GROMACS .gro file of C-alpha atoms in nm:
model
  331
    1MET     CA    1   6.114  -1.074  -0.973
    2ASN     CA    2   6.468  -1.145  -0.846
    3LEU     CA    3   6.771  -1.220  -1.064
    4LYS     CA    4   6.736  -1.598  -1.033
    5ASN     CA    5   6.370  -1.598  -1.140
    6SER     CA    6   6.446  -1.352  -1.419
    7LEU     CA    7   6.717  -1.583  -1.556
    8LYS     CA    8   6.487  -1.884  -1.533
    9PHE     CA    9   6.217  -1.696  -1.722
   10LEU     CA   10   6.459  -1.575  -1.990
   11ILE     CA   11   6.602  -1.925  -2.040
   12SER     CA   12   6.255  -2.078  -2.055
   13PHE     CA   13   6.131  -1.809  -2.293
   14GLY     CA   14   6.442  -1.838  -2.509
   15LEU     CA   15   6.412  -2.217  -2.533
   16ALA     CA   16   6.044  -2.182  -2.626
   17GLY     CA   17   6.128  -1.928  -2.895
   18LEU     CA   18   6.409  -2.142  -3.036
   19LEU     CA   19   6.190  -2.455  -3.055
   20LEU     CA   20   5.902  -2.261  -3.206
   21TRP     CA   21   6.132  -2.113  -3.473
   22TYR     CA   22   6.267  -2.460  -3.551
   23VAL     CA   23   5.915  -2.602  -3.587
   24LEU     CA   24   5.779  -2.317  -3.799
   25LYS     CA   25   6.082  -2.238  -4.016
   26GLU     CA   26   5.967  -2.451  -4.310
   27ILE     CA   27   5.592  -2.399  -4.261
   28ASP     CA   28   5.386  -2.162  -4.477
   29LEU     CA   29   5.237  -1.933  -4.212
   30ASN     CA   30   4.982  -1.791  -4.456
   31ILE     CA   31   4.835  -2.137  -4.513
   32LEU     CA   32   4.848  -2.205  -4.140
   33TRP     CA   33   4.657  -1.885  -4.063
   34GLU     CA   34   4.401  -1.950  -4.338
   35ASN     CA   35   4.330  -2.297  -4.197
   36VAL     CA   36   4.292  -2.158  -3.845
   37ARG     CA   37   4.064  -1.879  -3.970
   38LYS     CA   38   3.832  -2.129  -4.141
   39ALA     CA   39   3.821  -2.370  -3.845
   40ASN     CA   40   3.489  -2.496  -3.707
   41TYR     CA   41   3.477  -2.316  -3.372
   42PHE     CA   42   3.183  -2.519  -3.247
   43TRP     CA   43   3.434  -2.786  -3.148
   44VAL     CA   44   3.651  -2.523  -2.981
   45ILE     CA   45   3.358  -2.425  -2.759
   46VAL     CA   46   3.295  -2.793  -2.676
   47ALA     CA   47   3.664  -2.837  -2.591
   48GLY     CA   48   3.656  -2.523  -2.376
   49LEU     CA   49   3.366  -2.661  -2.173
   50MET     CA   50   3.558  -2.985  -2.125
   51ALA     CA   51   3.862  -2.790  -2.008
   52LEU     CA   52   3.646  -2.608  -1.755
   53ILE     CA   53   3.502  -2.938  -1.628
   54ALA     CA   54   3.857  -3.075  -1.592
   55HIS     CA   55   3.967  -2.767  -1.393
   56TRP     CA   56   3.662  -2.790  -1.165
   57SER     CA   57   3.726  -3.163  -1.114
   58ARG     CA   58   4.091  -3.095  -1.030
   59ALA     CA   59   3.982  -2.836  -0.775
   60TYR     CA   60   3.729  -3.076  -0.621
   61ARG     CA   61   3.993  -3.349  -0.599
   62TRP     CA   62   4.222  -3.101  -0.423
   63LYS     CA   63   3.939  -3.018  -0.182
   64LEU     CA   64   3.900  -3.390  -0.102
   65MET     CA   65   4.270  -3.410  -0.020
   66LEU     CA   66   4.246  -3.121   0.226
   67GLN     CA   67   3.951  -3.264   0.419
   68PRO     CA   68   4.159  -3.514   0.624
   69LEU     CA   69   4.369  -3.216   0.738
   70GLY     CA   70   4.063  -3.042   0.881
   71TYR     CA   71   3.999  -2.799   0.596
   72ASN     CA   72   3.697  -2.797   0.369
   73PRO     CA   73   3.730  -2.512   0.116
   74SER     CA   74   3.442  -2.450  -0.121
   75ALA     CA   75   3.468  -2.613  -0.463
   76PHE     CA   76   3.405  -2.273  -0.625
   77LYS     CA   77   3.693  -2.094  -0.450
   78SER     CA   78   3.920  -2.395  -0.502
   79THR     CA   79   3.843  -2.376  -0.876
   80ILE     CA   80   3.926  -2.004  -0.874
   81ALA     CA   81   4.264  -2.086  -0.715
   82VAL     CA   82   4.334  -2.362  -0.971
   83LEU     CA   83   4.258  -2.129  -1.263
   84ILE     CA   84   4.482  -1.857  -1.117
   85GLY     CA   85   4.759  -2.116  -1.093
   86TYR     CA   86   4.730  -2.206  -1.461
   87VAL     CA   87   4.743  -1.846  -1.585
   88THR     CA   88   5.040  -1.777  -1.357
   89ASN     CA   89   5.234  -2.055  -1.532
   90LEU     CA   90   5.210  -1.858  -1.857
   91VAL     CA   91   5.398  -1.569  -1.696
   92LEU     CA   92   5.624  -1.749  -1.448
   93PRO     CA   93   5.693  -2.113  -1.545
   94ARG     CA   94   5.654  -2.361  -1.258
   95ALA     CA   95   5.512  -2.088  -1.029
   96GLY     CA   96   5.151  -2.190  -1.090
   97GLU     CA   97   5.133  -2.440  -0.805
   98LEU     CA   98   5.269  -2.177  -0.565
   99ALA     CA   99   5.018  -1.919  -0.686
  100ARG     CA  100   4.740  -2.175  -0.656
  101SER     CA  101   4.812  -2.247  -0.290
  102ALA     CA  102   4.870  -1.878  -0.213
  103SER     CA  103   4.531  -1.794  -0.368
  104LEU     CA  104   4.354  -2.058  -0.159
  105LYS     CA  105   4.525  -1.916   0.150
  106ASP     CA  106   4.379  -1.573   0.070
  107LEU     CA  107   4.035  -1.703  -0.025
  108GLU     CA  108   3.979  -1.976   0.236
  109ASP     CA  109   4.264  -1.931   0.487
  110VAL     CA  110   4.401  -2.281   0.423
  111PRO     CA  111   4.768  -2.290   0.534
  112PHE     CA  112   4.994  -2.259   0.232
  113GLU     CA  113   5.226  -2.547   0.317
  114LYS     CA  114   4.940  -2.793   0.370
  115SER     CA  115   4.759  -2.711   0.045
  116PHE     CA  116   5.089  -2.707  -0.145
  117GLY     CA  117   5.179  -3.049  -0.003
  118ALA     CA  118   4.848  -3.178  -0.138
  119VAL     CA  119   4.927  -3.021  -0.477
  120VAL     CA  120   5.262  -3.205  -0.486
  121ALA     CA  121   5.084  -3.532  -0.404
  122GLU     CA  122   4.825  -3.488  -0.680
  123ARG     CA  123   5.095  -3.396  -0.931
  124LEU     CA  124   5.274  -3.721  -0.852
  125ILE     CA  125   4.948  -3.908  -0.901
  126ASP     CA  126   4.908  -3.738  -1.239
  127VAL     CA  127   5.259  -3.849  -1.332
  128LEU     CA  128   5.159  -4.207  -1.252
  129VAL     CA  129   4.845  -4.170  -1.465
  130LEU     CA  130   5.058  -4.034  -1.749
  131LEU     CA  131   5.292  -4.335  -1.721
  132VAL     CA  132   4.990  -4.567  -1.742
  133LEU     CA  133   4.868  -4.380  -2.050
  134ILE     CA  134   5.214  -4.401  -2.211
  135CYS     CA  135   5.218  -4.779  -2.155
  136LEU     CA  136   4.862  -4.812  -2.286
  137ASN     CA  137   4.951  -4.598  -2.589
  138LEU     CA  138   5.256  -4.815  -2.663
  139VAL     CA  139   5.053  -5.135  -2.634
  140LEU     CA  140   4.772  -5.011  -2.860
  141GLU     CA  141   4.998  -4.837  -3.113
  142PHE     CA  142   5.323  -5.031  -3.075
  143ASP     CA  143   5.396  -5.076  -3.445
  144ARG     CA  144   5.336  -4.709  -3.511
  145LEU     CA  145   5.524  -4.566  -3.212
  146LYS     CA  146   5.819  -4.794  -3.137
  147ASP     CA  147   6.061  -4.638  -3.385
  148PHE     CA  148   5.954  -4.285  -3.289
  149PHE     CA  149   6.022  -4.336  -2.916
  150LEU     CA  150   6.351  -4.515  -2.979
  151GLU     CA  151   6.462  -4.232  -3.207
  152LEU     CA  152   6.353  -3.974  -2.949
  153VAL     CA  153   6.510  -4.118  -2.632
  154GLY     CA  154   6.691  -4.442  -2.719
  155ASP     CA  155   7.046  -4.312  -2.730
  156LYS     CA  156   6.986  -4.073  -2.440
  157LEU     CA  157   6.901  -4.337  -2.181
  158PRO     CA  158   7.167  -4.373  -1.909
  159ASN     CA  159   7.350  -4.697  -1.841
  160PRO     CA  160   7.118  -4.902  -1.614
  161VAL     CA  161   7.401  -5.005  -1.377
  162SER     CA  162   7.527  -4.646  -1.338
  163LEU     CA  163   7.172  -4.524  -1.282
  164ALA     CA  164   7.106  -4.789  -1.016
  165ILE     CA  165   7.432  -4.706  -0.832
  166ALA     CA  166   7.351  -4.334  -0.840
  167LEU     CA  167   6.998  -4.390  -0.706
  168ILE     CA  168   7.115  -4.622  -0.428
  169THR     CA  169   7.387  -4.372  -0.327
  170LEU     CA  170   7.138  -4.085  -0.316
  171GLY     CA  171   6.895  -4.298  -0.116
  172LEU     CA  172   7.161  -4.391   0.142
  173LEU     CA  173   7.273  -4.029   0.176
  174ALA     CA  174   6.909  -3.922   0.226
  175LEU     CA  175   6.856  -4.185   0.496
  176LEU     CA  176   7.179  -4.080   0.670
  177GLY     CA  177   7.072  -3.717   0.661
  178LEU     CA  178   6.730  -3.799   0.807
  179TYR     CA  179   6.890  -4.009   1.084
  180LEU     CA  180   7.126  -3.727   1.184
  181LEU     CA  181   6.843  -3.472   1.183
  182ARG     CA  182   6.620  -3.689   1.403
  183LYS     CA  183   6.904  -3.768   1.640
  184ASN     CA  184   6.987  -3.400   1.688
  185ASP     CA  185   6.633  -3.265   1.650
  186GLU     CA  186   6.606  -3.137   2.008
  187LYS     CA  187   6.927  -2.932   1.982
  188LEU     CA  188   6.853  -2.807   1.631
  189SER     CA  189   6.499  -2.701   1.733
  190GLN     CA  190   6.654  -2.426   1.944
  191ILE     CA  191   6.762  -2.259   1.619
  192ALA     CA  192   6.483  -2.035   1.489
  193LEU     CA  193   6.555  -2.099   1.121
  194TYR     CA  194   6.556  -2.477   1.170
  195SER     CA  195   6.225  -2.463   1.360
  196LYS     CA  196   6.068  -2.258   1.082
  197ILE     CA  197   6.192  -2.493   0.809
  198LYS     CA  198   6.079  -2.794   1.013
  199GLY     CA  199   5.729  -2.646   1.046
  200ILE     CA  200   5.708  -2.588   0.670
  201VAL     CA  201   5.833  -2.938   0.591
  202THR     CA  202   5.589  -3.091   0.842
  203GLY     CA  203   5.301  -2.903   0.682
  204LEU     CA  204   5.409  -3.013   0.334
  205TRP     CA  205   5.432  -3.375   0.448
  206GLU     CA  206   5.085  -3.359   0.606
  207GLY     CA  207   4.944  -3.225   0.280
  208PHE     CA  208   5.135  -3.480   0.074
  209SER     CA  209   5.029  -3.775   0.289
  210SER     CA  210   4.664  -3.667   0.303
  211VAL     CA  211   4.592  -3.902   0.011
  212ARG     CA  212   4.635  -4.196   0.251
  213ASN     CA  213   4.358  -4.069   0.479
  214LEU     CA  214   4.093  -3.969   0.228
  215LYS     CA  215   3.738  -3.964   0.363
  216ASN     CA  216   3.601  -4.049   0.018
  217PRO     CA  217   3.867  -4.234  -0.186
  218LEU     CA  218   3.609  -4.343  -0.446
  219ALA     CA  219   3.529  -3.979  -0.528
  220PHE     CA  220   3.901  -3.898  -0.542
  221TRP     CA  221   3.973  -4.163  -0.805
  222ALA     CA  222   3.651  -4.085  -0.992
  223HIS     CA  223   3.765  -3.724  -1.026
  224THR     CA  224   4.110  -3.840  -1.136
  225LEU     CA  225   3.943  -4.043  -1.411
  226LEU     CA  226   3.717  -3.749  -1.503
  227ILE     CA  227   4.011  -3.507  -1.530
  228TRP     CA  228   4.202  -3.725  -1.773
  229THR     CA  229   3.890  -3.824  -1.969
  230MET     CA  230   3.817  -3.454  -2.024
  231TYR     CA  231   4.179  -3.394  -2.128
  232TYR     CA  232   4.155  -3.678  -2.378
  233LEU     CA  233   3.821  -3.572  -2.529
  234MET     CA  234   3.930  -3.207  -2.541
  235THR     CA  235   4.242  -3.305  -2.736
  236TRP     CA  236   4.062  -3.537  -2.978
  237PHE     CA  237   3.762  -3.309  -3.036
  238LEU     CA  238   3.985  -3.016  -3.127
  239CYS     CA  239   4.098  -3.223  -3.427
  240PHE     CA  240   3.742  -3.199  -3.560
  241SER     CA  241   3.783  -2.822  -3.593
  242LEU     CA  242   4.011  -2.852  -3.897
  243PRO     CA  243   3.896  -3.031  -4.216
  244GLN     CA  244   4.243  -3.179  -4.275
  245THR     CA  245   4.247  -3.349  -3.933
  246ALA     CA  246   3.876  -3.422  -3.870
  247GLY     CA  247   3.927  -3.786  -3.969
  248LEU     CA  248   4.185  -3.864  -3.699
  249GLY     CA  249   4.060  -4.150  -3.484
  250PRO     CA  250   4.046  -4.207  -3.106
  251LEU     CA  251   4.390  -4.372  -3.094
  252ALA     CA  252   4.541  -4.066  -3.259
  253GLY     CA  253   4.370  -3.861  -2.988
  254LEU     CA  254   4.535  -4.075  -2.719
  255THR     CA  255   4.876  -4.038  -2.881
  256MET     CA  256   4.838  -3.660  -2.904
  257LEU     CA  257   4.726  -3.642  -2.540
  258VAL     CA  258   5.037  -3.832  -2.427
  259MET     CA  259   5.283  -3.635  -2.640
  260GLY     CA  260   5.109  -3.305  -2.569
  261THR     CA  261   5.122  -3.364  -2.193
  262ILE     CA  262   5.495  -3.439  -2.215
  263GLY     CA  263   5.538  -3.124  -2.425
  264MET     CA  264   5.350  -2.909  -2.173
  265ALA     CA  265   5.570  -3.045  -1.892
  266ALA     CA  266   5.890  -2.935  -2.069
  267PRO     CA  267   6.076  -2.633  -1.921
  268THR     CA  268   5.939  -2.383  -2.172
  269VAL     CA  269   5.688  -2.102  -2.114
  270GLY     CA  270   5.344  -2.262  -2.135
  271GLY     CA  271   5.482  -2.559  -2.329
  272ILE     CA  272   5.542  -2.331  -2.629
  273GLY     CA  273   5.770  -2.493  -2.886
  274SER     CA  274   5.800  -2.827  -2.707
  275TYR     CA  275   5.427  -2.900  -2.753
  276HIS     CA  276   5.439  -2.793  -3.119
  277PHE     CA  277   5.745  -3.009  -3.183
  278LEU     CA  278   5.619  -3.330  -3.021
  279VAL     CA  279   5.255  -3.315  -3.136
  280GLY     CA  280   5.344  -3.182  -3.481
  281LYS     CA  281   5.593  -3.465  -3.526
  282ILE     CA  282   5.381  -3.748  -3.386
  283VAL     CA  283   5.076  -3.679  -3.605
  284GLY     CA  284   5.296  -3.748  -3.908
  285LEU     CA  285   5.260  -4.114  -3.810
  286TYR     CA  286   4.888  -4.083  -3.885
  287GLY     CA  287   4.935  -3.961  -4.242
  288LEU     CA  288   4.954  -3.584  -4.192
  289ASP     CA  289   5.218  -3.388  -4.381
  290PRO     CA  290   5.437  -3.141  -4.183
  291GLN     CA  291   5.223  -2.842  -4.285
  292ASN     CA  292   4.899  -2.993  -4.154
  293GLY     CA  293   5.069  -3.152  -3.854
  294ILE     CA  294   5.220  -2.825  -3.733
  295THR     CA  295   4.895  -2.641  -3.812
  296LEU     CA  296   4.705  -2.884  -3.589
  297ALA     CA  297   4.964  -2.863  -3.308
  298THR     CA  298   4.965  -2.483  -3.325
  299PHE     CA  299   4.585  -2.464  -3.327
  300MET     CA  300   4.548  -2.706  -3.035
  301HIS     CA  301   4.815  -2.540  -2.822
  302THR     CA  302   4.679  -2.191  -2.891
  303MET     CA  303   4.331  -2.294  -2.785
  304GLN     CA  304   4.390  -2.520  -2.485
  305GLY     CA  305   4.731  -2.389  -2.375
  306ILE     CA  306   4.677  -2.014  -2.417
  307ILE     CA  307   4.321  -1.898  -2.504
  308PHE     CA  308   4.140  -2.118  -2.250
  309VAL     CA  309   4.402  -2.054  -1.982
  310VAL     CA  310   4.400  -1.676  -2.027
  311LEU     CA  311   4.021  -1.652  -2.056
  312PHE     CA  312   3.949  -1.866  -1.750
  313GLY     CA  313   4.247  -1.736  -1.553
  314LEU     CA  314   4.173  -1.365  -1.596
  315THR     CA  315   3.807  -1.429  -1.510
  316ALA     CA  316   3.920  -1.612  -1.196
  317LEU     CA  317   4.152  -1.325  -1.101
  318ALA     CA  318   3.867  -1.075  -1.138
  319ILE     CA  319   3.634  -1.291  -0.928
  320SER     CA  320   3.899  -1.337  -0.657
  321PHE     CA  321   3.949  -0.959  -0.648
  322PHE     CA  322   3.579  -0.902  -0.582
  323ILE     CA  323   3.567  -1.181  -0.322
  324ARG     CA  324   3.857  -1.025  -0.131
  325LYS     CA  325   3.705  -0.679  -0.160
  326LYS     CA  326   3.372  -0.809  -0.030
  327ASP     CA  327   3.542  -0.987   0.260
  328GLN     CA  328   3.734  -0.673   0.353
  329SER     CA  329   3.423  -0.453   0.346
  330SER     CA  330   3.226  -0.698   0.560
  331SER     CA  331   3.500  -0.733   0.824
   0.00000   0.00000   0.00000
């Protein structure tokens, strides 16, 4: 790990620790632990199976995106790569997507830049799905959520005019840069470094744009729906594990999914601290006191953000090791 990555990890880890301390500083940890110890782990097993289905579906969707590029990796090996990516994120934040594509390169010899371009495309699609869920959540729970969101981001929103000017300026600069590169492409191609970067960018773009040339778009969107349905049910069903939160309804599950996803996307190791803060705070709108709210957030994050990820990820790493060893012995 170089100095830059070490600093990023330390900052991410430090921010996670600071947020976690802030969330837990007024919580009775003995009560929290006692509630977790007495939880109904049947629902944890159900949630774990749903998480596994979501990971398999994500891998299959990735496979569909690679088919227009001439690659058809097995769903099993694609799932192994996805699980390795998730466990990598717990050690090196934001490195999971890189590890995922690198693993598929080793397992199925799919070019890294093409599979990574497809990963970028599917992540953007997931962002769009999340935006739809946020809008749906606000419509269904407007009275409950409006003050919370305004308090959270209202005074942090930039001036619309300044934001528009900045975006237009960046867009014009990007177009100018692309024009100059295309105009001088023949001369620049004689430079080895430029040719290498151009090849990587071309591969990334091919992977990214593969969503436009899907052979089975219906299956792609069906898997997108399945992924997020499993995420939703996994989040809601984990509430049933604790007696204090078993009565939370489906709309509470949707709200926790939205806030939890935002928390997991924050620049902290594995969403630690940010997930606890957002989910622990939002469930207060559904009648939970801070003790039970933070207990639920801690329980949910520990199960779906750490236990499931480590269990599935280490199993995937072991399987990938044996696959590589078998391939080497047979060659």
